[in-house]
Amino acid sequence: MLDELAARFDDLEESRKALLQDLGARTPEQLSFQPEPTAWSMRQVAEHLWKVESAFLKAAQPPGAAGRLSLRNRLLRPVLWVIFRLGIRVQAPTRRVLPTESLDLAEIETRWQSTREDFRAFLEAIAPDQLSMARFEHPIAGPLTPVELLAFLSDHFAHHHRQLRRIAAAPGFPA
């Protein structure tokens, strides 16, 4: 894997492992606790994080095929980064990545591990001349190169990690 991708991917993988280790130490009541009726539980956050990675990987395109940044993408991309960095709550831009009630944490972990292995293989196949070519499409941010996608996933992960801390600090969180 190219150095530009390897360090970012390894950081993302370490974050995933630490998150799953933390969630694995939680009780079923803690994993399913929702601080508000419309808020996500810890389990749902983990499922969403996996589904986002899976959706990007499934929709990966040949080098450069993701198109060009539109004016809308150019204007909204910085807004998206600010939203993630400030921890502002927003709705997922597509229903494909919304959590369900049917997967337990063990199943999420198994599927996420499989997705990560496929993602690693995908990134290992990227040649140096393909590094700056858009391969992924975000509904708001627009076309993303592999490096931009890894940066997005890292920011997205950090955004939801803060959400997990808020859930654990919410009134009524099970002991």
Short mmCIF file of N, CA and C in Angstrom, two decimals:
data_model
loop_
_atom_site.label_atom_id
_atom_site.label_comp_id
_atom_site.label_asym_id
_atom_site.label_seq_id
_atom_site.Cartn_x
_atom_site.Cartn_y
_atom_site.Cartn_z
N MET A 1 0.85 -1.18 0.00
CA MET A 1 0.00 0.00 0.00
C MET A 1 0.90 1.24 0.00
N LEU A 2 0.50 2.25 -0.76
CA LEU A 2 1.27 3.48 -0.82
C LEU A 2 1.32 4.15 0.55
N ASP A 3 2.48 4.79 0.84
CA ASP A 3 2.67 5.41 2.15
C ASP A 3 1.57 6.42 2.48
N GLU A 4 1.14 7.19 1.47
CA GLU A 4 0.12 8.21 1.69
C GLU A 4 -1.19 7.61 2.19
N LEU A 5 -1.43 6.37 1.83
CA LEU A 5 -2.65 5.68 2.24
C LEU A 5 -2.44 4.84 3.49
N ALA A 6 -1.28 4.22 3.59
CA ALA A 6 -1.03 3.26 4.68
C ALA A 6 -1.15 3.89 6.06
N ALA A 7 -0.54 5.05 6.26
CA ALA A 7 -0.58 5.67 7.59
C ALA A 7 -2.01 6.02 7.98
N ARG A 8 -2.76 6.58 7.05
CA ARG A 8 -4.15 6.96 7.34
C ARG A 8 -5.01 5.72 7.59
N PHE A 9 -4.81 4.70 6.77
CA PHE A 9 -5.59 3.47 6.94
C PHE A 9 -5.27 2.81 8.28
N ASP A 10 -3.98 2.76 8.62
CA ASP A 10 -3.58 2.14 9.89
C ASP A 10 -4.18 2.89 11.08
N ASP A 11 -4.19 4.23 11.01
CA ASP A 11 -4.80 5.03 12.09
C ASP A 11 -6.29 4.71 12.21
N LEU A 12 -6.95 4.61 11.07
CA LEU A 12 -8.38 4.30 11.06
C LEU A 12 -8.63 2.91 11.64
N GLU A 13 -7.77 1.97 11.30
CA GLU A 13 -7.92 0.61 11.81
C GLU A 13 -7.69 0.55 13.32
N GLU A 14 -6.71 1.28 13.82
CA GLU A 14 -6.47 1.33 15.27
C GLU A 14 -7.67 1.94 15.99
N SER A 15 -8.26 2.97 15.40
CA SER A 15 -9.45 3.59 15.99
C SER A 15 -10.61 2.60 16.04
N ARG A 16 -10.78 1.85 14.97
CA ARG A 16 -11.87 0.86 14.92
C ARG A 16 -11.67 -0.21 16.00
N LYS A 17 -10.45 -0.72 16.10
CA LYS A 17 -10.17 -1.76 17.10
C LYS A 17 -10.41 -1.24 18.52
N ALA A 18 -9.96 -0.02 18.80
CA ALA A 18 -10.15 0.56 20.14
C ALA A 18 -11.64 0.75 20.43
N LEU A 19 -12.38 1.21 19.44
CA LEU A 19 -13.82 1.41 19.61
C LEU A 19 -14.51 0.08 19.91
N LEU A 20 -14.21 -0.94 19.13
CA LEU A 20 -14.85 -2.23 19.33
C LEU A 20 -14.45 -2.86 20.67
N GLN A 21 -13.22 -2.63 21.09
CA GLN A 21 -12.80 -3.14 22.40
C GLN A 21 -13.59 -2.44 23.50
N ASP A 22 -13.75 -1.12 23.38
CA ASP A 22 -14.53 -0.37 24.37
C ASP A 22 -15.99 -0.83 24.38
N LEU A 23 -16.57 -0.96 23.20
CA LEU A 23 -17.97 -1.38 23.13
C LEU A 23 -18.14 -2.82 23.60
N GLY A 24 -17.15 -3.65 23.35
CA GLY A 24 -17.21 -5.04 23.79
C GLY A 24 -17.23 -5.19 25.31
N ALA A 25 -16.74 -4.17 26.01
CA ALA A 25 -16.74 -4.19 27.47
C ALA A 25 -18.05 -3.65 28.05
N ARG A 26 -18.93 -3.16 27.19
CA ARG A 26 -20.20 -2.59 27.64
C ARG A 26 -21.24 -3.69 27.82
N THR A 27 -22.23 -3.39 28.67
CA THR A 27 -23.34 -4.33 28.87
C THR A 27 -24.33 -4.18 27.71
N PRO A 28 -25.18 -5.17 27.49
CA PRO A 28 -26.22 -5.03 26.46
C PRO A 28 -27.11 -3.81 26.70
N GLU A 29 -27.38 -3.51 27.97
CA GLU A 29 -28.21 -2.35 28.29
C GLU A 29 -27.52 -1.05 27.89
N GLN A 30 -26.21 -0.98 28.13
CA GLN A 30 -25.46 0.21 27.74
C GLN A 30 -25.40 0.36 26.22
N LEU A 31 -25.19 -0.75 25.52
CA LEU A 31 -25.10 -0.72 24.06
C LEU A 31 -26.41 -0.29 23.41
N SER A 32 -27.52 -0.60 24.05
CA SER A 32 -28.82 -0.29 23.44
C SER A 32 -29.46 0.98 24.00
N PHE A 33 -28.82 1.62 24.98
CA PHE A 33 -29.37 2.84 25.59
C PHE A 33 -29.42 3.98 24.57
N GLN A 34 -30.57 4.62 24.49
CA GLN A 34 -30.74 5.80 23.64
C GLN A 34 -31.07 6.98 24.55
N PRO A 35 -30.24 8.04 24.54
CA PRO A 35 -30.47 9.17 25.43
C PRO A 35 -31.78 9.92 25.15
N GLU A 36 -32.26 9.81 23.92
CA GLU A 36 -33.53 10.40 23.51
C GLU A 36 -34.20 9.39 22.59
N PRO A 37 -35.52 9.46 22.45
CA PRO A 37 -36.22 8.48 21.60
C PRO A 37 -35.72 8.43 20.16
N THR A 38 -35.27 9.56 19.62
CA THR A 38 -34.81 9.58 18.22
C THR A 38 -33.29 9.50 18.10
N ALA A 39 -32.59 9.42 19.25
CA ALA A 39 -31.13 9.36 19.23
C ALA A 39 -30.67 7.92 19.02
N TRP A 40 -29.46 7.78 18.50
CA TRP A 40 -28.89 6.45 18.29
C TRP A 40 -28.28 5.91 19.57
N SER A 41 -28.25 4.60 19.65
CA SER A 41 -27.55 3.90 20.73
C SER A 41 -26.09 3.69 20.30
N MET A 42 -25.27 3.23 21.23
CA MET A 42 -23.87 2.92 20.91
C MET A 42 -23.78 1.85 19.82
N ARG A 43 -24.63 0.85 19.91
CA ARG A 43 -24.63 -0.21 18.91
C ARG A 43 -24.97 0.36 17.54
N GLN A 44 -25.94 1.25 17.50
CA GLN A 44 -26.35 1.85 16.23
C GLN A 44 -25.25 2.72 15.64
N VAL A 45 -24.50 3.42 16.48
CA VAL A 45 -23.38 4.22 15.99
C VAL A 45 -22.34 3.31 15.34
N ALA A 46 -22.01 2.21 16.00
CA ALA A 46 -21.04 1.26 15.43
C ALA A 46 -21.53 0.71 14.10
N GLU A 47 -22.80 0.37 14.03
CA GLU A 47 -23.35 -0.16 12.77
C GLU A 47 -23.27 0.89 11.67
N HIS A 48 -23.59 2.13 12.01
CA HIS A 48 -23.52 3.21 11.03
C HIS A 48 -22.09 3.39 10.51
N LEU A 49 -21.11 3.38 11.40
CA LEU A 49 -19.72 3.54 10.98
C LEU A 49 -19.32 2.43 10.00
N TRP A 50 -19.71 1.20 10.30
CA TRP A 50 -19.42 0.09 9.39
C TRP A 50 -20.14 0.30 8.05
N LYS A 51 -21.42 0.65 8.10
CA LYS A 51 -22.20 0.79 6.87
C LYS A 51 -21.65 1.89 5.96
N VAL A 52 -21.14 2.96 6.54
CA VAL A 52 -20.56 4.04 5.73
C VAL A 52 -19.35 3.51 4.97
N GLU A 53 -18.46 2.82 5.66
CA GLU A 53 -17.28 2.27 4.98
C GLU A 53 -17.68 1.27 3.91
N SER A 54 -18.63 0.43 4.23
CA SER A 54 -19.10 -0.58 3.29
C SER A 54 -19.72 0.07 2.05
N ALA A 55 -20.51 1.12 2.26
CA ALA A 55 -21.16 1.80 1.13
C ALA A 55 -20.14 2.44 0.20
N PHE A 56 -19.12 3.09 0.77
CA PHE A 56 -18.08 3.69 -0.06
C PHE A 56 -17.36 2.61 -0.87
N LEU A 57 -17.02 1.52 -0.22
CA LEU A 57 -16.28 0.46 -0.90
C LEU A 57 -17.11 -0.16 -2.02
N LYS A 58 -18.39 -0.41 -1.76
CA LYS A 58 -19.27 -1.00 -2.78
C LYS A 58 -19.44 -0.07 -3.98
N ALA A 59 -19.38 1.23 -3.73
CA ALA A 59 -19.61 2.20 -4.80
C ALA A 59 -18.32 2.71 -5.44
N ALA A 60 -17.18 2.11 -5.08
CA ALA A 60 -15.90 2.55 -5.64
C ALA A 60 -15.94 2.46 -7.16
N GLN A 61 -15.35 3.44 -7.79
CA GLN A 61 -15.38 3.54 -9.25
C GLN A 61 -13.97 3.44 -9.82
N PRO A 62 -13.87 3.21 -11.12
CA PRO A 62 -12.55 3.20 -11.75
C PRO A 62 -11.86 4.56 -11.55
N PRO A 63 -10.53 4.60 -11.62
CA PRO A 63 -9.82 5.87 -11.40
C PRO A 63 -10.38 7.01 -12.24
N GLY A 64 -10.71 8.11 -11.57
CA GLY A 64 -11.18 9.31 -12.25
C GLY A 64 -12.64 9.30 -12.65
N ALA A 65 -13.34 8.20 -12.48
CA ALA A 65 -14.73 8.10 -12.97
C ALA A 65 -15.74 8.79 -12.07
N ALA A 66 -15.34 9.17 -10.87
CA ALA A 66 -16.30 9.78 -9.94
C ALA A 66 -16.69 11.19 -10.35
N GLY A 67 -16.06 11.74 -11.36
CA GLY A 67 -16.47 13.05 -11.87
C GLY A 67 -15.70 14.20 -11.23
N ARG A 68 -16.21 15.39 -11.50
CA ARG A 68 -15.57 16.62 -11.01
C ARG A 68 -16.42 17.24 -9.91
N LEU A 69 -15.76 18.08 -9.12
CA LEU A 69 -16.48 18.79 -8.07
C LEU A 69 -17.42 19.82 -8.69
N SER A 70 -18.67 19.78 -8.32
CA SER A 70 -19.62 20.80 -8.76
C SER A 70 -19.48 22.01 -7.85
N LEU A 71 -20.12 23.10 -8.22
CA LEU A 71 -20.11 24.29 -7.38
C LEU A 71 -20.72 23.96 -6.02
N ARG A 72 -21.80 23.19 -6.03
CA ARG A 72 -22.45 22.77 -4.78
C ARG A 72 -21.47 22.00 -3.90
N ASN A 73 -20.73 21.05 -4.49
CA ASN A 73 -19.75 20.28 -3.73
C ASN A 73 -18.66 21.19 -3.16
N ARG A 74 -18.20 22.12 -3.99
CA ARG A 74 -17.13 23.03 -3.55
C ARG A 74 -17.57 23.88 -2.36
N LEU A 75 -18.84 24.27 -2.36
CA LEU A 75 -19.36 25.09 -1.27
C LEU A 75 -19.67 24.27 -0.02
N LEU A 76 -20.18 23.05 -0.21
CA LEU A 76 -20.62 22.25 0.93
C LEU A 76 -19.51 21.41 1.57
N ARG A 77 -18.47 21.10 0.82
CA ARG A 77 -17.40 20.26 1.38
C ARG A 77 -16.78 20.88 2.64
N PRO A 78 -16.39 22.16 2.61
CA PRO A 78 -15.84 22.75 3.85
C PRO A 78 -16.86 22.77 4.99
N VAL A 79 -18.12 22.96 4.66
CA VAL A 79 -19.17 22.95 5.69
C VAL A 79 -19.23 21.58 6.35
N LEU A 80 -19.13 20.53 5.55
CA LEU A 80 -19.16 19.16 6.08
C LEU A 80 -18.00 18.93 7.05
N TRP A 81 -16.79 19.38 6.68
CA TRP A 81 -15.63 19.21 7.56
C TRP A 81 -15.86 19.96 8.88
N VAL A 82 -16.42 21.19 8.80
CA VAL A 82 -16.68 21.97 10.02
C VAL A 82 -17.71 21.26 10.90
N ILE A 83 -18.75 20.73 10.28
CA ILE A 83 -19.77 19.99 11.03
C ILE A 83 -19.13 18.84 11.81
N PHE A 84 -18.26 18.10 11.16
CA PHE A 84 -17.60 16.98 11.83
C PHE A 84 -16.70 17.46 12.96
N ARG A 85 -15.95 18.50 12.71
CA ARG A 85 -14.99 18.96 13.71
C ARG A 85 -15.68 19.59 14.92
N LEU A 86 -16.83 20.21 14.70
CA LEU A 86 -17.56 20.85 15.81
C LEU A 86 -18.55 19.90 16.49
N GLY A 87 -18.76 18.73 15.90
CA GLY A 87 -19.67 17.77 16.51
C GLY A 87 -21.14 18.12 16.36
N ILE A 88 -21.47 18.87 15.34
CA ILE A 88 -22.86 19.26 15.10
C ILE A 88 -23.65 18.05 14.62
N ARG A 89 -24.84 17.86 15.19
CA ARG A 89 -25.68 16.73 14.80
C ARG A 89 -26.35 17.02 13.46
N VAL A 90 -26.22 16.07 12.55
CA VAL A 90 -26.88 16.16 11.25
C VAL A 90 -27.41 14.78 10.88
N GLN A 91 -28.37 14.76 9.98
CA GLN A 91 -28.89 13.47 9.51
C GLN A 91 -27.96 12.88 8.47
N ALA A 92 -27.91 11.56 8.43
CA ALA A 92 -27.13 10.87 7.40
C ALA A 92 -27.71 11.24 6.04
N PRO A 93 -26.85 11.50 5.04
CA PRO A 93 -27.35 11.95 3.74
C PRO A 93 -28.01 10.86 2.90
N THR A 94 -27.93 9.61 3.32
CA THR A 94 -28.57 8.52 2.59
C THR A 94 -29.05 7.46 3.57
N ARG A 95 -30.18 6.86 3.28
CA ARG A 95 -30.77 5.85 4.16
C ARG A 95 -29.95 4.55 4.19
N ARG A 96 -29.12 4.34 3.16
CA ARG A 96 -28.32 3.11 3.09
C ARG A 96 -27.42 2.91 4.30
N VAL A 97 -27.05 4.00 4.95
CA VAL A 97 -26.09 3.90 6.05
C VAL A 97 -26.76 4.03 7.42
N LEU A 98 -28.08 4.04 7.44
CA LEU A 98 -28.79 4.12 8.72
C LEU A 98 -28.76 2.76 9.41
N PRO A 99 -28.63 2.77 10.74
CA PRO A 99 -28.61 1.50 11.48
C PRO A 99 -29.99 0.85 11.53
N THR A 100 -29.97 -0.45 11.77
CA THR A 100 -31.21 -1.22 11.93
C THR A 100 -31.25 -1.72 13.37
N GLU A 101 -32.23 -2.46 13.69
CA GLU A 101 -32.31 -3.07 15.02
C GLU A 101 -31.94 -4.55 14.97
N SER A 102 -31.51 -5.05 13.83
CA SER A 102 -31.36 -6.49 13.67
C SER A 102 -29.95 -7.03 13.93
N LEU A 103 -28.93 -6.19 13.95
CA LEU A 103 -27.56 -6.68 14.11
C LEU A 103 -27.06 -6.46 15.53
N ASP A 104 -26.48 -7.51 16.12
CA ASP A 104 -25.85 -7.32 17.42
C ASP A 104 -24.39 -6.91 17.20
N LEU A 105 -23.72 -6.53 18.29
CA LEU A 105 -22.36 -6.02 18.18
C LEU A 105 -21.40 -7.04 17.57
N ALA A 106 -21.54 -8.31 17.90
CA ALA A 106 -20.66 -9.34 17.35
C ALA A 106 -20.80 -9.43 15.83
N GLU A 107 -22.02 -9.33 15.34
CA GLU A 107 -22.25 -9.38 13.89
C GLU A 107 -21.69 -8.13 13.21
N ILE A 108 -21.88 -6.98 13.83
CA ILE A 108 -21.31 -5.74 13.28
C ILE A 108 -19.80 -5.87 13.20
N GLU A 109 -19.18 -6.37 14.26
CA GLU A 109 -17.72 -6.52 14.29
C GLU A 109 -17.25 -7.46 13.18
N THR A 110 -17.93 -8.57 12.98
CA THR A 110 -17.57 -9.53 11.93
C THR A 110 -17.68 -8.89 10.56
N ARG A 111 -18.77 -8.22 10.31
CA ARG A 111 -18.97 -7.58 9.00
C ARG A 111 -17.98 -6.44 8.78
N TRP A 112 -17.73 -5.67 9.82
CA TRP A 112 -16.80 -4.55 9.71
C TRP A 112 -15.39 -5.06 9.43
N GLN A 113 -14.99 -6.15 10.07
CA GLN A 113 -13.68 -6.73 9.82
C GLN A 113 -13.56 -7.17 8.36
N SER A 114 -14.59 -7.79 7.84
CA SER A 114 -14.59 -8.22 6.44
C SER A 114 -14.49 -7.01 5.50
N THR A 115 -15.25 -5.97 5.81
CA THR A 115 -15.19 -4.75 5.00
C THR A 115 -13.80 -4.15 5.03
N ARG A 116 -13.18 -4.11 6.22
CA ARG A 116 -11.83 -3.56 6.34
C ARG A 116 -10.82 -4.36 5.54
N GLU A 117 -10.95 -5.67 5.54
CA GLU A 117 -10.03 -6.50 4.75
C GLU A 117 -10.19 -6.20 3.26
N ASP A 118 -11.43 -6.07 2.81
CA ASP A 118 -11.68 -5.72 1.41
C ASP A 118 -11.17 -4.32 1.09
N PHE A 119 -11.36 -3.40 2.04
CA PHE A 119 -10.91 -2.02 1.86
C PHE A 119 -9.39 -1.97 1.76
N ARG A 120 -8.71 -2.74 2.62
CA ARG A 120 -7.25 -2.80 2.57
C ARG A 120 -6.79 -3.31 1.20
N ALA A 121 -7.40 -4.38 0.72
CA ALA A 121 -7.04 -4.94 -0.59
C ALA A 121 -7.28 -3.92 -1.70
N PHE A 122 -8.38 -3.19 -1.61
CA PHE A 122 -8.68 -2.16 -2.60
C PHE A 122 -7.58 -1.09 -2.60
N LEU A 123 -7.21 -0.61 -1.42
CA LEU A 123 -6.19 0.43 -1.32
C LEU A 123 -4.82 -0.07 -1.76
N GLU A 124 -4.52 -1.34 -1.49
CA GLU A 124 -3.23 -1.90 -1.90
C GLU A 124 -3.09 -1.98 -3.42
N ALA A 125 -4.20 -2.00 -4.12
CA ALA A 125 -4.17 -2.09 -5.59
C ALA A 125 -4.04 -0.72 -6.26
N ILE A 126 -4.05 0.35 -5.49
CA ILE A 126 -3.97 1.69 -6.08
C ILE A 126 -2.52 2.01 -6.44
N ALA A 127 -2.32 2.36 -7.70
CA ALA A 127 -0.99 2.72 -8.20
C ALA A 127 -0.71 4.20 -7.90
N PRO A 128 0.57 4.59 -7.85
CA PRO A 128 0.90 5.99 -7.56
C PRO A 128 0.21 6.99 -8.49
N ASP A 129 0.07 6.66 -9.77
CA ASP A 129 -0.56 7.60 -10.70
C ASP A 129 -2.08 7.69 -10.52
N GLN A 130 -2.66 6.83 -9.69
CA GLN A 130 -4.10 6.86 -9.43
C GLN A 130 -4.45 7.57 -8.13
N LEU A 131 -3.43 7.97 -7.38
CA LEU A 131 -3.65 8.52 -6.05
C LEU A 131 -4.50 9.79 -6.06
N SER A 132 -4.36 10.61 -7.08
CA SER A 132 -5.09 11.88 -7.12
C SER A 132 -6.39 11.79 -7.92
N MET A 133 -6.77 10.58 -8.31
CA MET A 133 -8.00 10.40 -9.10
C MET A 133 -9.18 10.05 -8.19
N ALA A 134 -10.28 10.74 -8.41
CA ALA A 134 -11.49 10.48 -7.62
C ALA A 134 -12.00 9.07 -7.90
N ARG A 135 -12.27 8.34 -6.83
CA ARG A 135 -12.78 6.97 -6.96
C ARG A 135 -14.09 6.77 -6.21
N PHE A 136 -14.44 7.76 -5.39
CA PHE A 136 -15.60 7.64 -4.51
C PHE A 136 -16.46 8.88 -4.65
N GLU A 137 -17.73 8.73 -4.34
CA GLU A 137 -18.67 9.85 -4.44
C GLU A 137 -19.43 9.97 -3.12
N HIS A 138 -19.32 11.15 -2.50
CA HIS A 138 -20.09 11.43 -1.29
C HIS A 138 -21.29 12.27 -1.70
N PRO A 139 -22.49 12.01 -1.13
CA PRO A 139 -23.69 12.74 -1.54
C PRO A 139 -23.59 14.26 -1.36
N ILE A 140 -22.76 14.72 -0.43
CA ILE A 140 -22.62 16.16 -0.19
C ILE A 140 -21.25 16.66 -0.62
N ALA A 141 -20.20 15.97 -0.21
CA ALA A 141 -18.83 16.41 -0.50
C ALA A 141 -18.43 16.19 -1.95
N GLY A 142 -19.14 15.33 -2.65
CA GLY A 142 -18.83 15.07 -4.05
C GLY A 142 -17.72 14.05 -4.22
N PRO A 143 -17.02 14.11 -5.37
CA PRO A 143 -15.98 13.13 -5.68
C PRO A 143 -14.82 13.21 -4.68
N LEU A 144 -14.32 12.04 -4.28
CA LEU A 144 -13.22 11.97 -3.33
C LEU A 144 -12.12 11.05 -3.86
N THR A 145 -10.89 11.49 -3.70
CA THR A 145 -9.75 10.63 -4.00
C THR A 145 -9.59 9.65 -2.83
N PRO A 146 -8.77 8.63 -2.98
CA PRO A 146 -8.55 7.72 -1.85
C PRO A 146 -8.04 8.43 -0.59
N VAL A 147 -7.12 9.39 -0.75
CA VAL A 147 -6.61 10.13 0.40
C VAL A 147 -7.72 10.95 1.04
N GLU A 148 -8.52 11.62 0.21
CA GLU A 148 -9.64 12.41 0.73
C GLU A 148 -10.67 11.53 1.43
N LEU A 149 -10.91 10.34 0.89
CA LEU A 149 -11.86 9.44 1.54
C LEU A 149 -11.35 9.02 2.92
N LEU A 150 -10.08 8.67 3.03
CA LEU A 150 -9.54 8.27 4.32
C LEU A 150 -9.60 9.43 5.32
N ALA A 151 -9.35 10.66 4.84
CA ALA A 151 -9.48 11.83 5.72
C ALA A 151 -10.93 12.01 6.15
N PHE A 152 -11.86 11.84 5.21
CA PHE A 152 -13.28 11.93 5.54
C PHE A 152 -13.66 10.88 6.58
N LEU A 153 -13.26 9.63 6.35
CA LEU A 153 -13.61 8.55 7.28
C LEU A 153 -13.03 8.80 8.66
N SER A 154 -11.84 9.36 8.73
CA SER A 154 -11.23 9.68 10.01
C SER A 154 -12.03 10.77 10.74
N ASP A 155 -12.39 11.83 10.02
CA ASP A 155 -13.20 12.90 10.62
C ASP A 155 -14.58 12.38 11.01
N HIS A 156 -15.16 11.55 10.17
CA HIS A 156 -16.47 10.96 10.44
C HIS A 156 -16.40 10.09 11.69
N PHE A 157 -15.34 9.31 11.81
CA PHE A 157 -15.15 8.44 12.97
C PHE A 157 -15.03 9.29 14.24
N ALA A 158 -14.21 10.34 14.19
CA ALA A 158 -14.02 11.21 15.36
C ALA A 158 -15.34 11.87 15.75
N HIS A 159 -16.12 12.28 14.77
CA HIS A 159 -17.44 12.88 15.01
C HIS A 159 -18.32 11.91 15.81
N HIS A 160 -18.35 10.67 15.40
CA HIS A 160 -19.20 9.69 16.08
C HIS A 160 -18.58 9.19 17.39
N HIS A 161 -17.27 9.26 17.51
CA HIS A 161 -16.64 8.91 18.78
C HIS A 161 -17.07 9.91 19.86
N ARG A 162 -17.15 11.19 19.48
CA ARG A 162 -17.67 12.20 20.42
C ARG A 162 -19.12 11.89 20.78
N GLN A 163 -19.88 11.43 19.80
CA GLN A 163 -21.27 11.05 20.05
C GLN A 163 -21.34 9.92 21.08
N LEU A 164 -20.46 8.95 20.97
CA LEU A 164 -20.44 7.84 21.93
C LEU A 164 -20.14 8.34 23.35
N ARG A 165 -19.24 9.31 23.46
CA ARG A 165 -18.95 9.88 24.78
C ARG A 165 -20.17 10.62 25.33
N ARG A 166 -20.91 11.30 24.46
CA ARG A 166 -22.13 11.99 24.91
C ARG A 166 -23.17 10.98 25.39
N ILE A 167 -23.29 9.87 24.68
CA ILE A 167 -24.25 8.83 25.09
C ILE A 167 -23.89 8.31 26.48
N ALA A 168 -22.61 8.02 26.69
CA ALA A 168 -22.16 7.47 27.98
C ALA A 168 -22.34 8.48 29.12
N ALA A 169 -22.33 9.77 28.80
CA ALA A 169 -22.47 10.80 29.83
C ALA A 169 -23.92 11.25 30.01
N ALA A 170 -24.83 10.72 29.21
CA ALA A 170 -26.23 11.15 29.26
C ALA A 170 -26.92 10.69 30.55
N PRO A 171 -27.84 11.50 31.05
CA PRO A 171 -28.62 11.07 32.22
C PRO A 171 -29.36 9.77 31.91
N GLY A 172 -29.33 8.87 32.87
CA GLY A 172 -30.03 7.59 32.69
C GLY A 172 -29.19 6.50 32.07
N PHE A 173 -27.94 6.82 31.68
CA PHE A 173 -27.08 5.79 31.09
C PHE A 173 -26.87 4.68 32.11
N PRO A 174 -27.12 3.42 31.73
CA PRO A 174 -27.01 2.31 32.70
C PRO A 174 -25.61 2.17 33.28
N ALA A 175 -25.56 1.86 34.56
CA ALA A 175 -24.27 1.68 35.25
C ALA A 175 -23.67 0.32 34.94
#
